[in-house]
Amino acid sequence: MNPQHTGEHPQRRETAAVAASGSFVDQDSYPVHARAYLEVSQAVKERGLMRRAPLFYWGVGAALLLAFGGCIAAFVLVGQSWFQLLIAAALGLLFTQAAFIAHEAAHRQILSFGPANDRLAKLLTGSLGLSYSWWNSKHSRHHANPNKAGKDPDIEAGTISFLETDAAKTRGLHRRIAARQGWLFFPLLTLEGLNLHVQSYKHLMSRGRVKGRWMELSMITARFACLLIPLLLLLPLGMAFAFIGVQLAVFGVYMGASFAPNHKGMPIISPTAKLDFFSKQVRTSRNIKGGWWATALLGGLNYQVEHHLFPSMARNHLAQTQQIVRAYCQEHNVPYTETTLAESYAIVVQYLNRVGIAARDPFDCPTAAQFGRR
């Protein structure tokens, strides 16, 4: 029987097995699909799905500008009221939506002329207070080797450990966090917005060569000045700081909750494995069900499999491309992972808790550690 037509996704069983064992996946675990990408990409091109969609992005951009204008008008009209925190939350949401556009521009999805996309991406990331050179380098390495240990910067050790070997090395407070990191993941995302700004400045102030360093520093500093000066002039100090805190928290949670479902909890590829392009992109990526509303909410990241196969594809062509890719996967028994957003979050939390077991006291009961002592 074709496993794609059974009640359970084979990719989910595989992911659970890999996560539970703490082992890596190597090339021997997967059959080679050397011609898969060629066949799928040919079908995609024949349907004209690689063409740019400037009108679509003009519409999205216009809607965002109107929403930002509404927030500015509301900020002035509301005055010194704690209702300002609602405006701060709205800005956090809009900044994330703008980040989706910046992400697409960096992938050259929007404009026909490549360098124009790059300039747009730099302008948008700078206006969000982020370093384009830092983010683009990190994201390009991720796309080249998704979920590959030692290659994908998105699974490098940090506050959260994505590999058991990293969790086992943690000490002190970091170890206590890692031991329960699945439950702490979403609360920690409230700090992710601040972390993105800090990492951007650290990159731009580093000693190594940074292309466009002073231009990016100028843009980011001007952005913070444009945001902070009106707050400090028009709001009481405490309210201004609360506004900043809410905006950063919403931005961090929305960003993290949009990108986390894509690969977290999917198989981790061995550092020495050499997989064909189609296999490493499809098998390490997870799509989110939901159609148009998920596309609007997640900026097209809900079609993560298709985005990784065709990173320069416009957002509004991904749904049609999914039909082609999924049909190929079903025909050739390639696991194609797609879950609801809620299921993806549950998988991420469960996976991080499994990894975090390596950071717990070996004499603790794992079940008691997971649910807490009573």
Short mmCIF file of C-alpha atoms in Angstrom, two decimals:
data_model
loop_
_atom_site.label_atom_id
_atom_site.label_comp_id
_atom_site.label_asym_id
_atom_site.label_seq_id
_atom_site.Cartn_x
_atom_site.Cartn_y
_atom_site.Cartn_z
CA MET A 1 0.00 0.00 0.00
CA ASN A 2 1.20 3.52 -0.76
CA PRO A 3 2.07 5.09 2.62
CA GLN A 4 0.79 8.42 1.41
CA HIS A 5 -2.75 7.04 1.50
CA THR A 6 -2.62 5.58 4.99
CA GLY A 7 -4.05 7.42 7.95
CA GLU A 8 -0.65 8.46 9.28
CA HIS A 9 2.04 10.43 7.46
CA PRO A 10 5.24 8.34 7.18
CA GLN A 11 7.20 11.57 7.68
CA ARG A 12 5.59 12.02 11.11
CA ARG A 13 6.56 8.48 12.15
CA GLU A 14 10.07 9.06 10.84
CA THR A 15 10.38 12.42 12.59
CA ALA A 16 9.22 10.95 15.89
CA ALA A 17 11.69 8.08 15.60
CA VAL A 18 14.60 10.39 14.80
CA ALA A 19 13.71 12.80 17.60
CA ALA A 20 13.27 9.99 20.12
CA SER A 21 16.56 8.33 19.28
CA GLY A 22 18.54 11.54 18.96
CA SER A 23 20.17 10.16 15.82
CA PHE A 24 20.91 11.93 12.56
CA VAL A 25 19.54 10.97 9.16
CA ASP A 26 22.11 10.17 6.47
CA GLN A 27 21.85 9.67 2.73
CA ASP A 28 21.39 5.91 3.13
CA SER A 29 18.05 6.57 4.84
CA TYR A 30 16.55 8.08 1.71
CA PRO A 31 16.33 6.84 -1.88
CA VAL A 32 17.89 9.17 -4.42
CA HIS A 33 15.53 11.30 -6.54
CA ALA A 34 18.12 12.76 -8.87
CA ARG A 35 15.66 13.73 -11.63
CA ALA A 36 12.81 14.79 -9.36
CA TYR A 37 13.62 18.48 -9.29
CA LEU A 38 14.13 18.60 -13.06
CA GLU A 39 10.74 17.00 -13.70
CA VAL A 40 8.86 19.12 -11.17
CA SER A 41 10.50 22.38 -12.23
CA GLN A 42 9.70 21.67 -15.88
CA ALA A 43 6.01 21.22 -15.02
CA VAL A 44 6.07 24.42 -12.95
CA LYS A 45 7.65 26.45 -15.74
CA GLU A 46 5.23 25.10 -18.34
CA ARG A 47 2.36 26.51 -16.27
CA GLY A 48 4.05 29.90 -16.01
CA LEU A 49 4.33 29.72 -12.23
CA MET A 50 7.82 31.23 -12.10
CA ARG A 51 6.70 34.57 -13.52
CA ARG A 52 6.76 37.60 -11.24
CA ALA A 53 3.53 39.01 -9.82
CA PRO A 54 4.16 42.75 -9.29
CA LEU A 55 0.45 43.64 -9.15
CA PHE A 56 -0.08 41.21 -6.28
CA TYR A 57 2.76 42.77 -4.31
CA TRP A 58 1.62 46.30 -5.13
CA GLY A 59 -1.70 45.37 -3.56
CA VAL A 60 -0.08 43.88 -0.45
CA GLY A 61 2.24 46.87 -0.14
CA ALA A 62 -0.60 49.37 -0.49
CA ALA A 63 -2.63 47.56 2.18
CA LEU A 64 0.35 47.64 4.55
CA LEU A 65 0.97 51.34 3.96
CA LEU A 66 -2.69 52.11 4.68
CA ALA A 67 -2.51 50.06 7.86
CA PHE A 68 0.65 51.85 9.00
CA GLY A 69 -1.01 55.18 8.23
CA GLY A 70 -3.99 54.16 10.32
CA CYS A 71 -1.72 53.27 13.24
CA ILE A 72 0.04 56.65 13.06
CA ALA A 73 -3.29 58.49 12.97
CA ALA A 74 -4.61 56.44 15.88
CA PHE A 75 -1.41 57.10 17.86
CA VAL A 76 -1.92 60.85 17.54
CA LEU A 77 -5.66 60.73 18.27
CA VAL A 78 -5.51 58.39 21.28
CA GLY A 79 -2.97 60.54 23.09
CA GLN A 80 -1.81 59.67 26.60
CA SER A 81 -4.01 56.63 27.07
CA TRP A 82 -3.16 53.03 27.81
CA PHE A 83 -5.10 52.17 24.66
CA GLN A 84 -1.78 53.01 23.01
CA LEU A 85 -0.71 49.46 23.85
CA LEU A 86 -3.25 48.18 21.33
CA ILE A 87 -1.57 50.35 18.70
CA ALA A 88 1.80 48.95 19.81
CA ALA A 89 0.49 45.41 19.31
CA ALA A 90 -0.86 46.36 15.87
CA LEU A 91 2.55 47.73 14.91
CA GLY A 92 4.17 44.46 16.00
CA LEU A 93 1.86 42.61 13.61
CA LEU A 94 2.47 45.06 10.76
CA PHE A 95 6.25 44.98 11.20
CA THR A 96 6.08 41.19 10.84
CA GLN A 97 4.00 41.49 7.68
CA ALA A 98 6.60 43.93 6.33
CA ALA A 99 9.29 41.40 7.24
CA PHE A 100 7.51 38.83 5.06
CA ILE A 101 7.75 41.26 2.13
CA ALA A 102 11.44 41.86 2.89
CA HIS A 103 11.98 38.10 2.93
CA GLU A 104 10.33 37.78 -0.48
CA ALA A 105 12.30 40.67 -1.93
CA ALA A 106 15.53 39.08 -0.70
CA HIS A 107 14.53 35.94 -2.62
CA ARG A 108 13.88 38.13 -5.70
CA GLN A 109 10.22 37.15 -5.85
CA ILE A 110 8.79 40.63 -6.38
CA LEU A 111 10.52 42.63 -9.12
CA SER A 112 11.79 41.44 -12.50
CA PHE A 113 15.23 43.05 -12.08
CA GLY A 114 17.30 41.17 -9.49
CA PRO A 115 19.32 44.07 -8.02
CA ALA A 116 16.11 46.08 -7.59
CA ASN A 117 14.80 43.28 -5.37
CA ASP A 118 18.01 43.47 -3.33
CA ARG A 119 17.65 47.22 -2.84
CA LEU A 120 14.02 46.80 -1.80
CA ALA A 121 15.00 44.09 0.69
CA LYS A 122 17.72 46.31 2.18
CA LEU A 123 15.31 49.23 2.49
CA LEU A 124 12.64 47.12 4.17
CA THR A 125 14.96 45.32 6.59
CA GLY A 126 16.59 48.61 7.55
CA SER A 127 13.18 50.18 8.19
CA LEU A 128 12.45 47.25 10.51
CA GLY A 129 15.65 47.82 12.47
CA LEU A 130 17.36 44.71 11.11
CA SER A 131 20.64 44.14 9.29
CA TYR A 132 20.12 42.86 5.75
CA SER A 133 23.67 41.52 5.42
CA TRP A 134 23.40 39.55 8.68
CA TRP A 135 19.98 38.10 7.92
CA ASN A 136 20.67 37.34 4.25
CA SER A 137 23.88 35.45 5.00
CA LYS A 138 22.17 33.42 7.70
CA HIS A 139 19.08 32.71 5.61
CA SER A 140 21.03 31.74 2.49
CA ARG A 141 22.99 29.15 4.48
CA HIS A 142 19.73 27.79 5.86
CA HIS A 143 18.23 27.37 2.37
CA ALA A 144 21.35 25.60 1.12
CA ASN A 145 21.33 23.06 3.96
CA PRO A 146 18.00 23.00 5.84
CA ASN A 147 18.18 21.08 9.13
CA LYS A 148 21.71 19.86 8.41
CA ALA A 149 23.77 19.68 11.59
CA GLY A 150 26.79 21.97 11.47
CA LYS A 151 25.53 23.72 8.32
CA ASP A 152 22.12 25.23 9.06
CA PRO A 153 22.50 28.29 11.33
CA ASP A 154 18.82 28.01 12.30
CA ILE A 155 19.57 24.94 14.42
CA GLU A 156 22.79 26.21 15.99
CA ALA A 157 22.95 26.19 19.77
CA GLY A 158 21.53 29.27 21.48
CA THR A 159 19.02 29.89 24.22
CA ILE A 160 17.09 26.98 22.66
CA SER A 161 18.91 23.73 21.82
CA PHE A 162 17.74 21.94 18.69
CA LEU A 163 20.17 19.03 19.00
CA GLU A 164 20.55 16.70 21.99
CA THR A 165 24.33 17.06 21.84
CA ASP A 166 23.93 20.81 22.34
CA ALA A 167 21.38 20.41 25.14
CA ALA A 168 23.73 18.05 26.99
CA LYS A 169 26.48 20.71 26.99
CA THR A 170 24.38 23.41 28.66
CA ARG A 171 25.19 24.57 32.18
CA GLY A 172 23.61 26.68 34.91
CA LEU A 173 20.53 28.70 34.02
CA HIS A 174 20.88 27.71 30.38
CA ARG A 175 20.64 24.05 31.40
CA ARG A 176 17.50 24.72 33.44
CA ILE A 177 15.93 26.45 30.43
CA ALA A 178 16.96 23.67 28.04
CA ALA A 179 15.46 21.01 30.31
CA ARG A 180 11.98 22.49 29.79
CA GLN A 181 12.55 24.41 26.60
CA GLY A 182 9.49 23.07 24.80
CA TRP A 183 7.16 24.66 27.34
CA LEU A 184 9.30 27.80 27.46
CA PHE A 185 9.60 28.21 23.69
CA PHE A 186 6.65 30.54 23.11
CA PRO A 187 7.23 32.65 26.25
CA LEU A 188 10.87 33.09 25.14
CA LEU A 189 9.69 34.35 21.75
CA THR A 190 8.56 37.55 23.49
CA LEU A 191 12.29 38.38 23.60
CA GLU A 192 13.00 37.39 19.99
CA GLY A 193 12.18 40.83 18.58
CA LEU A 194 14.76 42.42 20.87
CA ASN A 195 17.23 39.63 20.03
CA LEU A 196 16.91 40.30 16.28
CA HIS A 197 17.77 43.96 16.80
CA VAL A 198 20.70 43.11 19.10
CA GLN A 199 22.10 40.53 16.68
CA SER A 200 21.84 43.04 13.84
CA TYR A 201 23.85 45.64 15.76
CA LYS A 202 26.40 43.03 16.90
CA HIS A 203 26.94 41.98 13.30
CA LEU A 204 27.33 45.56 12.07
CA MET A 205 29.72 46.46 14.90
CA SER A 206 31.87 43.34 14.47
CA ARG A 207 35.50 43.57 13.36
CA GLY A 208 35.10 41.51 10.21
CA ARG A 209 34.31 42.92 6.79
CA VAL A 210 30.63 43.83 6.48
CA LYS A 211 29.39 45.00 3.11
CA GLY A 212 27.35 48.19 3.41
CA ARG A 213 28.08 48.46 7.13
CA TRP A 214 27.64 52.23 7.50
CA MET A 215 24.60 52.40 5.26
CA GLU A 216 22.86 49.72 7.30
CA LEU A 217 23.89 51.30 10.60
CA SER A 218 22.56 54.65 9.44
CA MET A 219 19.24 53.17 8.32
CA ILE A 220 18.71 51.17 11.51
CA THR A 221 19.64 54.09 13.76
CA ALA A 222 17.33 56.42 11.83
CA ARG A 223 14.55 53.87 12.14
CA PHE A 224 14.86 53.70 15.92
CA ALA A 225 15.01 57.48 16.13
CA CYS A 226 11.80 57.80 14.10
CA LEU A 227 10.09 55.31 16.40
CA LEU A 228 11.44 56.39 19.78
CA ILE A 229 11.42 60.19 19.53
CA PRO A 230 7.62 60.53 19.04
CA LEU A 231 7.02 58.03 21.84
CA LEU A 232 9.24 59.87 24.31
CA LEU A 233 7.87 63.28 23.32
CA LEU A 234 4.15 62.45 23.31
CA LEU A 235 3.78 59.74 25.97
CA PRO A 236 4.70 59.53 29.66
CA LEU A 237 7.99 57.69 30.15
CA GLY A 238 6.42 54.55 31.64
CA MET A 239 3.81 54.36 28.90
CA ALA A 240 6.47 54.86 26.23
CA PHE A 241 8.53 51.96 27.58
CA ALA A 242 5.40 49.79 27.83
CA PHE A 243 4.60 50.65 24.20
CA ILE A 244 8.08 49.57 23.11
CA GLY A 245 7.87 46.38 25.16
CA VAL A 246 4.51 45.35 23.71
CA GLN A 247 5.59 46.11 20.15
CA LEU A 248 8.80 44.08 20.53
CA ALA A 249 6.99 41.18 22.22
CA VAL A 250 4.29 40.92 19.55
CA PHE A 251 6.87 41.25 16.78
CA GLY A 252 9.02 38.49 18.31
CA VAL A 253 6.17 36.07 18.93
CA TYR A 254 4.64 36.59 15.49
CA MET A 255 7.99 36.19 13.73
CA GLY A 256 8.99 33.12 15.72
CA ALA A 257 5.56 31.51 15.49
CA SER A 258 5.61 32.01 11.70
CA PHE A 259 9.04 30.50 11.04
CA ALA A 260 9.16 27.76 13.70
CA PRO A 261 6.58 25.41 12.09
CA ASN A 262 8.61 25.21 8.89
CA HIS A 263 11.40 22.83 9.97
CA LYS A 264 11.46 22.36 13.75
CA GLY A 265 10.69 18.75 14.63
CA MET A 266 11.56 17.53 11.14
CA PRO A 267 14.49 15.13 10.56
CA ILE A 268 17.99 16.44 11.28
CA ILE A 269 20.45 15.60 8.50
CA SER A 270 23.86 14.19 9.38
CA PRO A 271 26.80 16.61 8.87
CA THR A 272 28.39 14.16 6.43
CA ALA A 273 25.25 13.27 4.45
CA LYS A 274 24.97 14.23 0.79
CA LEU A 275 21.32 14.28 -0.25
CA ASP A 276 19.98 15.29 -3.64
CA PHE A 277 18.41 18.76 -3.76
CA PHE A 278 14.80 17.56 -3.99
CA SER A 279 15.08 15.14 -1.06
CA LYS A 280 16.81 17.49 1.35
CA GLN A 281 14.33 20.29 0.71
CA VAL A 282 11.11 18.23 0.78
CA ARG A 283 11.96 15.89 3.64
CA THR A 284 13.07 18.62 6.05
CA SER A 285 10.17 21.00 5.39
CA ARG A 286 6.62 21.11 6.73
CA ASN A 287 3.62 22.80 5.12
CA ILE A 288 0.73 24.33 7.04
CA LYS A 289 -2.87 23.71 6.00
CA GLY A 290 -5.30 26.60 5.73
CA GLY A 291 -5.32 27.92 2.19
CA TRP A 292 -5.58 31.66 1.63
CA TRP A 293 -5.91 32.64 5.29
CA ALA A 294 -2.74 30.74 6.23
CA THR A 295 -0.95 32.38 3.29
CA ALA A 296 -2.02 35.82 4.51
CA LEU A 297 -1.17 35.05 8.13
CA LEU A 298 2.24 33.48 7.43
CA GLY A 299 3.32 35.45 4.37
CA GLY A 300 3.47 32.35 2.16
CA LEU A 301 5.62 30.40 4.63
CA ASN A 302 2.78 27.90 4.94
CA TYR A 303 3.97 26.51 1.59
CA GLN A 304 7.44 25.82 2.95
CA VAL A 305 8.14 22.79 0.77
CA GLU A 306 7.40 24.71 -2.42
CA HIS A 307 9.24 27.80 -1.17
CA HIS A 308 12.39 25.76 -0.56
CA LEU A 309 12.18 24.13 -3.97
CA PHE A 310 11.49 27.44 -5.75
CA PRO A 311 12.70 30.27 -3.48
CA SER A 312 12.19 32.96 -6.14
CA MET A 313 8.55 32.02 -6.76
CA ALA A 314 5.92 34.68 -6.01
CA ARG A 315 3.68 34.02 -3.03
CA ASN A 316 0.46 33.84 -5.02
CA HIS A 317 1.78 31.00 -7.22
CA LEU A 318 2.71 28.65 -4.38
CA ALA A 319 -0.73 27.06 -3.98
CA GLN A 320 -0.80 25.92 -7.62
CA THR A 321 2.76 24.66 -7.35
CA GLN A 322 1.80 22.62 -4.31
CA GLN A 323 -0.54 20.54 -6.45
CA ILE A 324 2.34 19.61 -8.76
CA VAL A 325 4.84 18.86 -5.99
CA ARG A 326 2.41 16.89 -3.85
CA ALA A 327 1.27 14.79 -6.82
CA TYR A 328 4.89 13.94 -7.65
CA CYS A 329 5.60 12.98 -4.04
CA GLN A 330 2.54 10.73 -3.88
CA GLU A 331 3.47 9.04 -7.15
CA HIS A 332 7.07 8.38 -6.05
CA ASN A 333 6.45 7.61 -2.35
CA VAL A 334 8.25 10.71 -1.11
CA PRO A 335 6.86 11.74 2.30
CA TYR A 336 5.16 15.13 1.98
CA THR A 337 4.44 16.70 5.37
CA GLU A 338 1.47 18.98 5.90
CA THR A 339 -0.26 19.70 9.22
CA THR A 340 -2.54 22.29 10.77
CA LEU A 341 -0.90 25.23 12.49
CA ALA A 342 -1.95 23.92 15.92
CA GLU A 343 -0.51 20.47 15.16
CA SER A 344 2.77 22.02 14.03
CA TYR A 345 3.11 23.92 17.30
CA ALA A 346 2.42 20.74 19.28
CA ILE A 347 5.10 18.92 17.27
CA VAL A 348 7.61 21.73 17.88
CA VAL A 349 6.96 21.75 21.64
CA GLN A 350 7.16 17.96 21.84
CA TYR A 351 10.39 17.85 19.83
CA LEU A 352 12.07 20.55 21.92
CA ASN A 353 11.07 18.77 25.12
CA ARG A 354 12.58 15.53 23.78
CA VAL A 355 15.82 17.31 22.96
CA GLY A 356 15.76 19.00 26.37
CA ILE A 357 15.78 15.65 28.17
CA ALA A 358 19.53 15.59 27.50
CA ALA A 359 19.89 18.65 29.75
CA ARG A 360 18.05 17.11 32.71
CA ASP A 361 19.47 15.44 35.77
CA PRO A 362 19.96 11.78 34.81
CA PHE A 363 18.47 10.78 38.17
CA ASP A 364 15.26 12.73 37.50
CA CYS A 365 12.23 10.89 36.18
CA PRO A 366 11.66 12.23 32.62
CA THR A 367 7.90 12.08 33.07
CA ALA A 368 8.05 14.00 36.32
CA ALA A 369 10.46 16.50 34.79
CA GLN A 370 8.14 17.07 31.84
CA PHE A 371 5.01 17.72 33.87
CA GLY A 372 6.66 19.26 36.91
CA ARG A 373 6.89 18.06 40.48
CA ARG A 374 3.71 18.28 42.49
#
